[in-house]
mmCIF file with all atom_site columns, C-alpha atoms in Angstrom:
data_model
loop_
_atom_site.group_PDB
_atom_site.id
_atom_site.type_symbol
_atom_site.label_atom_id
_atom_site.label_alt_id
_atom_site.label_comp_id
_atom_site.label_asym_id
_atom_site.label_entity_id
_atom_site.label_seq_id
_atom_site.pdbx_PDB_ins_code
_atom_site.Cartn_x
_atom_site.Cartn_y
_atom_site.Cartn_z
_atom_site.occupancy
_atom_site.B_iso_or_equiv
_atom_site.pdbx_formal_charge
_atom_site.auth_seq_id
_atom_site.auth_comp_id
_atom_site.auth_asym_id
_atom_site.auth_atom_id
_atom_site.pdbx_PDB_model_num
ATOM 1   C CA . UNK A 1 1   ? 215.140 -135.883 31.224 1.00 97.00 ? 18  UNK A CA 1
ATOM 2   C CA . UNK A 1 2   ? 214.435 -137.781 34.429 1.00 98.00 ? 19  UNK A CA 1
ATOM 3   C CA . UNK A 1 3   ? 210.950 -139.254 34.390 1.00 98.00 ? 20  UNK A CA 1
ATOM 4   C CA . UNK A 1 4   ? 209.198 -139.675 37.720 1.00 98.00 ? 21  UNK A CA 1
ATOM 5   C CA . UNK A 1 5   ? 206.450 -142.295 37.839 1.00 98.00 ? 22  UNK A CA 1
ATOM 6   C CA . UNK A 1 6   ? 204.024 -142.164 40.739 1.00 98.00 ? 23  UNK A CA 1
ATOM 7   C CA . UNK A 1 7   ? 201.827 -145.013 41.863 1.00 97.00 ? 24  UNK A CA 1
ATOM 8   C CA . UNK A 1 8   ? 199.062 -145.610 42.365 1.00 98.00 ? 25  UNK A CA 1
ATOM 9   C CA . UNK A 1 9   ? 197.241 -142.924 40.393 1.00 98.00 ? 26  UNK A CA 1
ATOM 10  C CA . UNK A 1 10  ? 194.459 -142.956 42.978 1.00 98.00 ? 27  UNK A CA 1
ATOM 11  C CA . UNK A 1 11  ? 194.424 -144.228 46.534 1.00 98.00 ? 28  UNK A CA 1
ATOM 12  C CA . UNK A 1 12  ? 191.026 -144.722 48.169 1.00 98.00 ? 29  UNK A CA 1
ATOM 13  C CA . UNK A 1 13  ? 191.289 -144.843 51.937 1.00 98.00 ? 30  UNK A CA 1
ATOM 14  C CA . UNK A 1 14  ? 189.359 -143.966 55.069 1.00 98.00 ? 31  UNK A CA 1
ATOM 15  C CA . UNK A 1 15  ? 190.357 -141.430 57.713 1.00 97.00 ? 32  UNK A CA 1
ATOM 16  C CA . UNK A 1 16  ? 192.711 -143.030 60.209 1.00 98.00 ? 33  UNK A CA 1
ATOM 17  C CA . UNK A 1 17  ? 194.199 -145.417 57.663 1.00 98.00 ? 34  UNK A CA 1
ATOM 18  C CA . UNK A 1 18  ? 197.820 -145.431 56.544 1.00 98.00 ? 35  UNK A CA 1
ATOM 19  C CA . UNK A 1 19  ? 198.655 -144.105 53.084 1.00 98.00 ? 36  UNK A CA 1
ATOM 20  C CA . UNK A 1 20  ? 201.713 -145.241 51.156 1.00 98.00 ? 37  UNK A CA 1
ATOM 21  C CA . UNK A 1 21  ? 202.579 -143.380 47.947 1.00 98.00 ? 38  UNK A CA 1
ATOM 22  C CA . UNK A 1 22  ? 205.378 -144.365 45.605 1.00 98.00 ? 39  UNK A CA 1
ATOM 23  C CA . UNK A 1 23  ? 207.600 -142.367 43.269 1.00 98.00 ? 40  UNK A CA 1
ATOM 24  C CA . UNK A 1 24  ? 210.081 -144.082 40.962 1.00 98.00 ? 41  UNK A CA 1
ATOM 25  C CA . UNK A 1 25  ? 212.759 -142.206 39.002 1.00 98.00 ? 42  UNK A CA 1
ATOM 26  C CA . UNK A 1 26  ? 214.027 -143.286 35.583 1.00 98.00 ? 43  UNK A CA 1
ATOM 27  C CA . UNK A 1 27  ? 217.588 -142.788 36.843 1.00 98.00 ? 44  UNK A CA 1
ATOM 28  C CA . UNK A 1 28  ? 219.146 -142.058 40.198 1.00 98.00 ? 45  UNK A CA 1
ATOM 29  C CA . UNK A 1 29  ? 218.303 -138.713 41.788 1.00 98.00 ? 46  UNK A CA 1
ATOM 30  C CA . UNK A 1 30  ? 220.298 -139.492 44.941 1.00 97.00 ? 47  UNK A CA 1
ATOM 31  C CA . UNK A 1 31  ? 218.206 -137.979 47.749 1.00 98.00 ? 48  UNK A CA 1
ATOM 32  C CA . UNK A 1 32  ? 217.209 -134.901 45.773 1.00 98.00 ? 49  UNK A CA 1
ATOM 33  C CA . UNK A 1 33  ? 213.508 -135.607 45.843 1.00 98.00 ? 50  UNK A CA 1
ATOM 34  C CA . UNK A 1 34  ? 210.592 -133.654 47.295 1.00 98.00 ? 51  UNK A CA 1
ATOM 35  C CA . UNK A 1 35  ? 206.915 -134.272 47.904 1.00 98.00 ? 52  UNK A CA 1
ATOM 36  C CA . UNK A 1 36  ? 204.209 -131.635 47.527 1.00 98.00 ? 53  UNK A CA 1
ATOM 37  C CA . UNK A 1 37  ? 200.550 -131.591 48.508 1.00 98.00 ? 54  UNK A CA 1
ATOM 38  C CA . UNK A 1 38  ? 197.956 -129.754 46.430 1.00 98.00 ? 55  UNK A CA 1
ATOM 39  C CA . UNK A 1 39  ? 194.337 -129.190 47.372 1.00 98.00 ? 56  UNK A CA 1
ATOM 40  C CA . UNK A 1 40  ? 191.674 -128.039 44.879 1.00 96.00 ? 57  UNK A CA 1
ATOM 41  C CA . UNK A 1 41  ? 192.041 -124.372 43.999 1.00 96.00 ? 58  UNK A CA 1
ATOM 42  C CA . UNK A 1 42  ? 195.264 -124.016 45.971 1.00 98.00 ? 59  UNK A CA 1
ATOM 43  C CA . UNK A 1 43  ? 198.934 -123.811 45.167 1.00 98.00 ? 60  UNK A CA 1
ATOM 44  C CA . UNK A 1 44  ? 201.128 -126.800 45.959 1.00 98.00 ? 61  UNK A CA 1
ATOM 45  C CA . UNK A 1 45  ? 202.772 -126.952 49.383 1.00 98.00 ? 62  UNK A CA 1
ATOM 46  C CA . UNK A 1 46  ? 206.140 -128.505 50.125 1.00 98.00 ? 63  UNK A CA 1
ATOM 47  C CA . UNK A 1 47  ? 205.826 -131.454 52.519 1.00 98.00 ? 64  UNK A CA 1
ATOM 48  C CA . UNK A 1 48  ? 209.114 -133.342 52.322 1.00 98.00 ? 65  UNK A CA 1
ATOM 49  C CA . UNK A 1 49  ? 212.488 -132.308 50.893 1.00 98.00 ? 66  UNK A CA 1
ATOM 50  C CA . UNK A 1 50  ? 215.666 -134.250 50.238 1.00 97.00 ? 67  UNK A CA 1
ATOM 51  C CA . UNK A 1 51  ? 213.641 -137.470 50.430 1.00 98.00 ? 68  UNK A CA 1
ATOM 52  C CA . UNK A 1 52  ? 213.076 -137.582 54.168 1.00 98.00 ? 69  UNK A CA 1
ATOM 53  C CA . UNK A 1 53  ? 213.077 -134.116 55.739 1.00 98.00 ? 70  UNK A CA 1
ATOM 54  C CA . UNK A 1 54  ? 209.766 -132.588 56.749 1.00 98.00 ? 71  UNK A CA 1
ATOM 55  C CA . UNK A 1 55  ? 209.310 -128.974 55.704 1.00 97.00 ? 72  UNK A CA 1
ATOM 56  C CA . UNK A 1 56  ? 208.523 -126.335 58.295 1.00 96.00 ? 73  UNK A CA 1
ATOM 57  C CA . UNK A 1 57  ? 205.137 -126.805 59.911 1.00 97.00 ? 74  UNK A CA 1
ATOM 58  C CA . UNK A 1 58  ? 204.425 -130.205 58.379 1.00 98.00 ? 75  UNK A CA 1
ATOM 59  C CA . UNK A 1 59  ? 202.871 -132.663 60.853 1.00 98.00 ? 76  UNK A CA 1
ATOM 60  C CA . UNK A 1 60  ? 204.840 -135.687 61.972 1.00 98.00 ? 77  UNK A CA 1
ATOM 61  C CA . UNK A 1 61  ? 202.328 -138.075 60.404 1.00 98.00 ? 78  UNK A CA 1
ATOM 62  C CA . UNK A 1 62  ? 203.981 -137.280 57.056 1.00 98.00 ? 79  UNK A CA 1
ATOM 63  C CA . UNK A 1 63  ? 207.239 -139.087 56.427 1.00 98.00 ? 80  UNK A CA 1
ATOM 64  C CA . UNK A 1 64  ? 209.415 -139.725 53.406 1.00 98.00 ? 81  UNK A CA 1
ATOM 65  C CA . UNK A 1 65  ? 211.953 -142.387 52.636 1.00 98.00 ? 82  UNK A CA 1
ATOM 66  C CA . UNK A 1 66  ? 214.101 -143.721 49.836 1.00 98.00 ? 83  UNK A CA 1
ATOM 67  C CA . UNK A 1 67  ? 217.119 -142.841 47.754 1.00 98.00 ? 84  UNK A CA 1
ATOM 68  C CA . UNK A 1 68  ? 218.378 -143.447 44.264 1.00 98.00 ? 85  UNK A CA 1
ATOM 69  C CA . UNK A 1 69  ? 215.328 -144.348 42.196 1.00 98.00 ? 86  UNK A CA 1
ATOM 70  C CA . UNK A 1 70  ? 212.660 -145.482 44.671 1.00 98.00 ? 87  UNK A CA 1
ATOM 71  C CA . UNK A 1 71  ? 210.897 -143.209 47.106 1.00 98.00 ? 88  UNK A CA 1
ATOM 72  C CA . UNK A 1 72  ? 207.901 -143.418 49.410 1.00 98.00 ? 89  UNK A CA 1
ATOM 73  C CA . UNK A 1 73  ? 205.666 -140.876 51.089 1.00 98.00 ? 90  UNK A CA 1
ATOM 74  C CA . UNK A 1 74  ? 203.807 -142.281 54.077 1.00 98.00 ? 91  UNK A CA 1
ATOM 75  C CA . UNK A 1 75  ? 200.926 -140.667 55.894 1.00 98.00 ? 92  UNK A CA 1
ATOM 76  C CA . UNK A 1 76  ? 200.665 -142.683 59.095 1.00 98.00 ? 93  UNK A CA 1
ATOM 77  C CA . UNK A 1 77  ? 197.038 -141.919 59.913 1.00 98.00 ? 94  UNK A CA 1
ATOM 78  C CA . UNK A 1 78  ? 194.954 -139.952 57.446 1.00 98.00 ? 95  UNK A CA 1
ATOM 79  C CA . UNK A 1 79  ? 193.261 -136.822 58.688 1.00 98.00 ? 96  UNK A CA 1
ATOM 80  C CA . UNK A 1 80  ? 190.305 -135.325 56.753 1.00 97.00 ? 97  UNK A CA 1
ATOM 81  C CA . UNK A 1 81  ? 192.531 -132.496 55.495 1.00 97.00 ? 98  UNK A CA 1
ATOM 82  C CA . UNK A 1 82  ? 195.034 -134.946 53.973 1.00 98.00 ? 99  UNK A CA 1
ATOM 83  C CA . UNK A 1 83  ? 192.746 -135.990 51.118 1.00 98.00 ? 100 UNK A CA 1
ATOM 84  C CA . UNK A 1 84  ? 194.438 -134.217 48.239 1.00 98.00 ? 101 UNK A CA 1
ATOM 85  C CA . UNK A 1 85  ? 196.816 -134.601 45.314 1.00 98.00 ? 102 UNK A CA 1
ATOM 86  C CA . UNK A 1 86  ? 200.456 -135.442 45.961 1.00 98.00 ? 103 UNK A CA 1
ATOM 87  C CA . UNK A 1 87  ? 203.364 -134.848 43.595 1.00 98.00 ? 104 UNK A CA 1
ATOM 88  C CA . UNK A 1 88  ? 206.997 -135.853 43.758 1.00 98.00 ? 105 UNK A CA 1
ATOM 89  C CA . UNK A 1 89  ? 209.721 -133.705 42.164 1.00 98.00 ? 106 UNK A CA 1
ATOM 90  C CA . UNK A 1 90  ? 213.452 -134.091 41.569 1.00 98.00 ? 107 UNK A CA 1
ATOM 91  C CA . UNK A 1 91  ? 216.167 -131.462 41.664 1.00 97.00 ? 108 UNK A CA 1
ATOM 92  C CA . UNK A 1 92  ? 219.052 -133.739 40.705 1.00 97.00 ? 109 UNK A CA 1
ATOM 93  C CA . UNK A 1 93  ? 219.100 -132.744 37.040 1.00 97.00 ? 110 UNK A CA 1
ATOM 94  C CA . UNK A 1 94  ? 217.761 -130.127 34.671 1.00 97.00 ? 111 UNK A CA 1
ATOM 95  C CA . UNK A 1 95  ? 215.019 -129.988 33.673 1.00 97.00 ? 112 UNK A CA 1
ATOM 96  C CA . UNK A 1 96  ? 213.352 -130.188 37.033 1.00 98.00 ? 113 UNK A CA 1
ATOM 97  C CA . UNK A 1 97  ? 210.577 -132.731 36.698 1.00 98.00 ? 114 UNK A CA 1
ATOM 98  C CA . UNK A 1 98  ? 207.448 -133.741 38.578 1.00 98.00 ? 115 UNK A CA 1
ATOM 99  C CA . UNK A 1 99  ? 205.601 -136.993 38.801 1.00 98.00 ? 116 UNK A CA 1
ATOM 100 C CA . UNK A 1 100 ? 202.092 -137.127 37.385 1.00 98.00 ? 117 UNK A CA 1
ATOM 101 C CA . UNK A 1 101 ? 200.532 -137.150 40.843 1.00 98.00 ? 118 UNK A CA 1
ATOM 102 C CA . UNK A 1 102 ? 198.672 -139.474 43.184 1.00 98.00 ? 119 UNK A CA 1
ATOM 103 C CA . UNK A 1 103 ? 195.190 -138.570 44.321 1.00 98.00 ? 120 UNK A CA 1
ATOM 104 C CA . UNK A 1 104 ? 194.329 -139.641 47.860 1.00 98.00 ? 121 UNK A CA 1
ATOM 105 C CA . UNK A 1 105 ? 190.551 -139.809 48.046 1.00 98.00 ? 122 UNK A CA 1
ATOM 106 C CA . UNK A 1 106 ? 188.049 -140.704 50.722 1.00 95.00 ? 123 UNK A CA 1
ATOM 107 C CA . UNK A 1 107 ? 186.803 -144.263 50.443 1.00 94.00 ? 124 UNK A CA 1
ATOM 108 C CA . UNK B 2 1   ? 205.668 -115.388 56.503 1.00 95.00 ? 8   UNK B CA 1
ATOM 109 C CA . UNK B 2 2   ? 206.964 -115.295 52.922 1.00 97.00 ? 9   UNK B CA 1
ATOM 110 C CA . UNK B 2 3   ? 204.527 -113.760 50.473 1.00 98.00 ? 10  UNK B CA 1
ATOM 111 C CA . UNK B 2 4   ? 204.536 -114.191 46.690 1.00 98.00 ? 11  UNK B CA 1
ATOM 112 C CA . UNK B 2 5   ? 201.880 -112.469 44.599 1.00 98.00 ? 12  UNK B CA 1
ATOM 113 C CA . UNK B 2 6   ? 201.669 -113.095 40.864 1.00 98.00 ? 13  UNK B CA 1
ATOM 114 C CA . UNK B 2 7   ? 200.010 -110.761 38.398 1.00 98.00 ? 14  UNK B CA 1
ATOM 115 C CA . UNK B 2 8   ? 199.818 -110.143 34.671 1.00 98.00 ? 15  UNK B CA 1
ATOM 116 C CA . UNK B 2 9   ? 197.833 -113.149 33.544 1.00 98.00 ? 16  UNK B CA 1
ATOM 117 C CA . UNK B 2 10  ? 194.919 -112.919 31.155 1.00 98.00 ? 17  UNK B CA 1
ATOM 118 C CA . UNK B 2 11  ? 193.577 -113.822 27.750 1.00 98.00 ? 18  UNK B CA 1
ATOM 119 C CA . UNK B 2 12  ? 195.974 -113.502 24.814 1.00 98.00 ? 19  UNK B CA 1
ATOM 120 C CA . UNK B 2 13  ? 195.771 -114.596 21.194 1.00 98.00 ? 20  UNK B CA 1
ATOM 121 C CA . UNK B 2 14  ? 198.087 -117.252 19.778 1.00 98.00 ? 21  UNK B CA 1
ATOM 122 C CA . UNK B 2 15  ? 201.362 -115.646 18.789 1.00 98.00 ? 22  UNK B CA 1
ATOM 123 C CA . UNK B 2 16  ? 200.912 -112.894 21.329 1.00 98.00 ? 23  UNK B CA 1
ATOM 124 C CA . UNK B 2 17  ? 203.009 -111.857 24.303 1.00 98.00 ? 24  UNK B CA 1
ATOM 125 C CA . UNK B 2 18  ? 202.460 -111.423 28.002 1.00 98.00 ? 25  UNK B CA 1
ATOM 126 C CA . UNK B 2 19  ? 204.656 -110.496 30.953 1.00 98.00 ? 26  UNK B CA 1
ATOM 127 C CA . UNK B 2 20  ? 203.997 -111.997 34.335 1.00 98.00 ? 27  UNK B CA 1
ATOM 128 C CA . UNK B 2 21  ? 205.221 -110.455 37.574 1.00 98.00 ? 28  UNK B CA 1
ATOM 129 C CA . UNK B 2 22  ? 205.712 -111.913 41.011 1.00 98.00 ? 29  UNK B CA 1
ATOM 130 C CA . UNK B 2 23  ? 206.007 -109.500 43.907 1.00 98.00 ? 30  UNK B CA 1
ATOM 131 C CA . UNK B 2 24  ? 207.917 -110.968 46.813 1.00 98.00 ? 31  UNK B CA 1
ATOM 132 C CA . UNK B 2 25  ? 207.944 -109.843 50.415 1.00 97.00 ? 32  UNK B CA 1
ATOM 133 C CA . UNK B 2 26  ? 208.927 -110.856 53.924 1.00 98.00 ? 33  UNK B CA 1
ATOM 134 C CA . UNK B 2 27  ? 212.224 -112.434 52.960 1.00 97.00 ? 34  UNK B CA 1
ATOM 135 C CA . UNK B 2 28  ? 215.534 -111.292 51.515 1.00 98.00 ? 35  UNK B CA 1
ATOM 136 C CA . UNK B 2 29  ? 214.576 -111.653 47.856 1.00 98.00 ? 36  UNK B CA 1
ATOM 137 C CA . UNK B 2 30  ? 218.075 -110.991 46.526 1.00 98.00 ? 37  UNK B CA 1
ATOM 138 C CA . UNK B 2 31  ? 219.455 -114.021 48.389 1.00 97.00 ? 38  UNK B CA 1
ATOM 139 C CA . UNK B 2 32  ? 217.286 -116.677 46.757 1.00 97.00 ? 39  UNK B CA 1
ATOM 140 C CA . UNK B 2 33  ? 216.791 -118.272 43.380 1.00 98.00 ? 40  UNK B CA 1
ATOM 141 C CA . UNK B 2 34  ? 213.267 -117.999 42.038 1.00 98.00 ? 41  UNK B CA 1
ATOM 142 C CA . UNK B 2 35  ? 211.233 -120.134 39.678 1.00 98.00 ? 42  UNK B CA 1
ATOM 143 C CA . UNK B 2 36  ? 208.100 -120.359 37.577 1.00 98.00 ? 43  UNK B CA 1
ATOM 144 C CA . UNK B 2 37  ? 206.027 -123.549 37.504 1.00 98.00 ? 44  UNK B CA 1
ATOM 145 C CA . UNK B 2 38  ? 202.816 -123.968 35.515 1.00 98.00 ? 45  UNK B CA 1
ATOM 146 C CA . UNK B 2 39  ? 199.778 -126.197 35.613 1.00 98.00 ? 46  UNK B CA 1
ATOM 147 C CA . UNK B 2 40  ? 197.499 -126.638 32.626 1.00 98.00 ? 47  UNK B CA 1
ATOM 148 C CA . UNK B 2 41  ? 193.790 -126.982 33.478 1.00 97.00 ? 48  UNK B CA 1
ATOM 149 C CA . UNK B 2 42  ? 193.185 -130.355 35.110 1.00 96.00 ? 49  UNK B CA 1
ATOM 150 C CA . UNK B 2 43  ? 196.791 -131.425 34.568 1.00 98.00 ? 50  UNK B CA 1
ATOM 151 C CA . UNK B 2 44  ? 199.944 -131.890 36.592 1.00 98.00 ? 51  UNK B CA 1
ATOM 152 C CA . UNK B 2 45  ? 202.800 -129.549 37.426 1.00 98.00 ? 52  UNK B CA 1
ATOM 153 C CA . UNK B 2 46  ? 205.408 -128.505 34.866 1.00 98.00 ? 53  UNK B CA 1
ATOM 154 C CA . UNK B 2 47  ? 208.580 -126.607 35.750 1.00 98.00 ? 54  UNK B CA 1
ATOM 155 C CA . UNK B 2 48  ? 209.081 -123.635 33.407 1.00 98.00 ? 55  UNK B CA 1
ATOM 156 C CA . UNK B 2 49  ? 212.159 -121.665 34.429 1.00 98.00 ? 56  UNK B CA 1
ATOM 157 C CA . UNK B 2 50  ? 214.540 -120.808 37.268 1.00 98.00 ? 57  UNK B CA 1
ATOM 158 C CA . UNK B 2 51  ? 216.852 -117.838 37.828 1.00 98.00 ? 58  UNK B CA 1
ATOM 159 C CA . UNK B 2 52  ? 219.684 -117.557 40.345 1.00 98.00 ? 59  UNK B CA 1
ATOM 160 C CA . UNK B 2 53  ? 219.704 -115.019 43.153 1.00 97.00 ? 60  UNK B CA 1
ATOM 161 C CA . UNK B 2 54  ? 221.828 -112.538 41.215 1.00 97.00 ? 61  UNK B CA 1
ATOM 162 C CA . UNK B 2 55  ? 220.045 -113.185 37.939 1.00 96.00 ? 62  UNK B CA 1
ATOM 163 C CA . UNK B 2 56  ? 223.297 -114.310 36.373 1.00 96.00 ? 63  UNK B CA 1
ATOM 164 C CA . UNK B 2 57  ? 222.122 -117.791 35.404 1.00 98.00 ? 64  UNK B CA 1
ATOM 165 C CA . UNK B 2 58  ? 218.852 -119.106 34.087 1.00 98.00 ? 65  UNK B CA 1
ATOM 166 C CA . UNK B 2 59  ? 217.357 -122.401 32.976 1.00 98.00 ? 66  UNK B CA 1
ATOM 167 C CA . UNK B 2 60  ? 214.293 -123.165 30.892 1.00 98.00 ? 67  UNK B CA 1
ATOM 168 C CA . UNK B 2 61  ? 212.129 -126.122 30.016 1.00 98.00 ? 68  UNK B CA 1
ATOM 169 C CA . UNK B 2 62  ? 212.559 -127.219 26.408 1.00 98.00 ? 69  UNK B CA 1
ATOM 170 C CA . UNK B 2 63  ? 208.881 -126.434 25.805 1.00 98.00 ? 70  UNK B CA 1
ATOM 171 C CA . UNK B 2 64  ? 209.480 -122.701 26.378 1.00 98.00 ? 71  UNK B CA 1
ATOM 172 C CA . UNK B 2 65  ? 213.154 -122.302 25.461 1.00 98.00 ? 72  UNK B CA 1
ATOM 173 C CA . UNK B 2 66  ? 213.581 -119.446 22.974 1.00 98.00 ? 73  UNK B CA 1
ATOM 174 C CA . UNK B 2 67  ? 210.076 -118.071 23.598 1.00 98.00 ? 74  UNK B CA 1
ATOM 175 C CA . UNK B 2 68  ? 210.132 -117.239 27.317 1.00 98.00 ? 75  UNK B CA 1
ATOM 176 C CA . UNK B 2 69  ? 212.642 -115.238 29.314 1.00 98.00 ? 76  UNK B CA 1
ATOM 177 C CA . UNK B 2 70  ? 212.995 -114.888 33.067 1.00 98.00 ? 77  UNK B CA 1
ATOM 178 C CA . UNK B 2 71  ? 214.393 -111.890 34.897 1.00 98.00 ? 78  UNK B CA 1
ATOM 179 C CA . UNK B 2 72  ? 214.337 -110.221 38.248 1.00 98.00 ? 79  UNK B CA 1
ATOM 180 C CA . UNK B 2 73  ? 214.695 -106.781 39.757 1.00 98.00 ? 80  UNK B CA 1
ATOM 181 C CA . UNK B 2 74  ? 216.205 -107.222 43.192 1.00 98.00 ? 81  UNK B CA 1
ATOM 182 C CA . UNK B 2 75  ? 215.690 -103.530 43.966 1.00 98.00 ? 82  UNK B CA 1
ATOM 183 C CA . UNK B 2 76  ? 211.948 -104.044 43.510 1.00 98.00 ? 83  UNK B CA 1
ATOM 184 C CA . UNK B 2 77  ? 211.750 -107.570 44.959 1.00 98.00 ? 84  UNK B CA 1
ATOM 185 C CA . UNK B 2 78  ? 210.054 -108.686 41.775 1.00 98.00 ? 85  UNK B CA 1
ATOM 186 C CA . UNK B 2 79  ? 210.399 -111.691 39.476 1.00 98.00 ? 86  UNK B CA 1
ATOM 187 C CA . UNK B 2 80  ? 209.280 -111.600 35.861 1.00 98.00 ? 87  UNK B CA 1
ATOM 188 C CA . UNK B 2 81  ? 208.399 -114.038 33.108 1.00 98.00 ? 88  UNK B CA 1
ATOM 189 C CA . UNK B 2 82  ? 208.278 -112.612 29.593 1.00 98.00 ? 89  UNK B CA 1
ATOM 190 C CA . UNK B 2 83  ? 206.280 -114.917 27.361 1.00 98.00 ? 90  UNK B CA 1
ATOM 191 C CA . UNK B 2 84  ? 206.432 -114.456 23.594 1.00 98.00 ? 91  UNK B CA 1
ATOM 192 C CA . UNK B 2 85  ? 204.951 -116.352 20.665 1.00 98.00 ? 92  UNK B CA 1
ATOM 193 C CA . UNK B 2 86  ? 202.363 -117.904 22.952 1.00 98.00 ? 93  UNK B CA 1
ATOM 194 C CA . UNK B 2 87  ? 200.619 -121.117 21.938 1.00 98.00 ? 94  UNK B CA 1
ATOM 195 C CA . UNK B 2 88  ? 197.400 -122.754 23.038 1.00 98.00 ? 95  UNK B CA 1
ATOM 196 C CA . UNK B 2 89  ? 199.362 -125.327 25.037 1.00 98.00 ? 96  UNK B CA 1
ATOM 197 C CA . UNK B 2 90  ? 200.849 -122.520 27.157 1.00 98.00 ? 97  UNK B CA 1
ATOM 198 C CA . UNK B 2 91  ? 197.415 -122.101 28.726 1.00 98.00 ? 98  UNK B CA 1
ATOM 199 C CA . UNK B 2 92  ? 197.916 -122.723 32.431 1.00 98.00 ? 99  UNK B CA 1
ATOM 200 C CA . UNK B 2 93  ? 198.058 -121.303 35.899 1.00 98.00 ? 100 UNK B CA 1
ATOM 201 C CA . UNK B 2 94  ? 201.550 -119.893 36.348 1.00 98.00 ? 101 UNK B CA 1
ATOM 202 C CA . UNK B 2 95  ? 202.986 -120.070 39.844 1.00 98.00 ? 102 UNK B CA 1
ATOM 203 C CA . UNK B 2 96  ? 206.085 -118.336 41.064 1.00 98.00 ? 103 UNK B CA 1
ATOM 204 C CA . UNK B 2 97  ? 208.010 -120.099 43.775 1.00 98.00 ? 104 UNK B CA 1
ATOM 205 C CA . UNK B 2 98  ? 210.983 -119.372 45.954 1.00 98.00 ? 105 UNK B CA 1
ATOM 206 C CA . UNK B 2 99  ? 213.971 -121.570 45.248 1.00 94.00 ? 106 UNK B CA 1
ATOM 207 C CA . UNK B 2 100 ? 214.510 -124.206 42.613 1.00 92.00 ? 107 UNK B CA 1
ATOM 208 C CA . UNK B 2 101 ? 218.215 -123.871 41.852 1.00 93.00 ? 108 UNK B CA 1
ATOM 209 C CA . UNK B 2 102 ? 219.929 -125.637 44.762 1.00 92.00 ? 109 UNK B CA 1
ATOM 210 C CA . UNK B 2 103 ? 216.705 -126.289 46.623 1.00 91.00 ? 110 UNK B CA 1
ATOM 211 C CA . UNK B 2 104 ? 213.077 -127.086 46.134 1.00 96.00 ? 111 UNK B CA 1
ATOM 212 C CA . UNK B 2 105 ? 210.082 -124.851 45.453 1.00 98.00 ? 112 UNK B CA 1
ATOM 213 C CA . UNK B 2 106 ? 208.946 -123.373 48.741 1.00 97.00 ? 113 UNK B CA 1
ATOM 214 C CA . UNK B 2 107 ? 206.665 -121.564 49.100 1.00 98.00 ? 114 UNK B CA 1
ATOM 215 C CA . UNK B 2 108 ? 204.481 -120.916 46.059 1.00 98.00 ? 115 UNK B CA 1
ATOM 216 C CA . UNK B 2 109 ? 202.347 -117.946 45.133 1.00 98.00 ? 116 UNK B CA 1
ATOM 217 C CA . UNK B 2 110 ? 198.634 -118.293 44.482 1.00 98.00 ? 117 UNK B CA 1
ATOM 218 C CA . UNK B 2 111 ? 199.141 -118.323 40.720 1.00 98.00 ? 118 UNK B CA 1
ATOM 219 C CA . UNK B 2 112 ? 197.937 -116.308 37.767 1.00 98.00 ? 119 UNK B CA 1
ATOM 220 C CA . UNK B 2 113 ? 195.935 -117.773 34.890 1.00 98.00 ? 120 UNK B CA 1
ATOM 221 C CA . UNK B 2 114 ? 197.149 -117.387 31.334 1.00 98.00 ? 121 UNK B CA 1
ATOM 222 C CA . UNK B 2 115 ? 194.729 -118.341 28.575 1.00 98.00 ? 122 UNK B CA 1
ATOM 223 C CA . UNK B 2 116 ? 195.936 -118.476 24.994 1.00 98.00 ? 123 UNK B CA 1
ATOM 224 C CA . UNK B 2 117 ? 192.993 -118.529 22.631 1.00 98.00 ? 124 UNK B CA 1
ATOM 225 C CA . UNK B 2 118 ? 191.611 -116.765 19.599 1.00 96.00 ? 125 UNK B CA 1
#
């Protein structure tokens, strides 16, 4: 099973600041990595797929990078609605696995 | 806009069974793989199962293998998850999601809560 480790667990930032979230895989997942956003009481929403492609309707301030085992989600300038939980997920191997999540909270 | 609506959740005793349904609309259901993902209270996301567009192939997490089955009725645009021999650690919100075989999970339904308790 591919283990995805996200860091940090919590990121405390102010609106307008840049957020950098990390996801590290226990073995290569090529570019088969996605990022999801989840707000309290809501289902997750796909943000980024195949490491660097924004999903439909996702603002340009969200960007993804990386390949192999190291990936980054960057939010260039935090908007109030961006404070949420973020998960990475791989589709390289079965079972599909998720990281444990990074919470982006208001400082 | 794609719509996925789960139903069938509820309170069940350990060892019991439950069948979840996911009604899909506003896309060609028979052309896409479908998946179930769950989230225990206050915890992260856990993939449960995926079925191909035709229903010919399935995959399961080890934690549910042999207890859960996934199926679909393309004539009814509906995905199912049959859950048998339920345990307390199966307590979670169960989400259905489009995709998951060759692609990622997008979008997700609103989820249905399953509580396993005596």
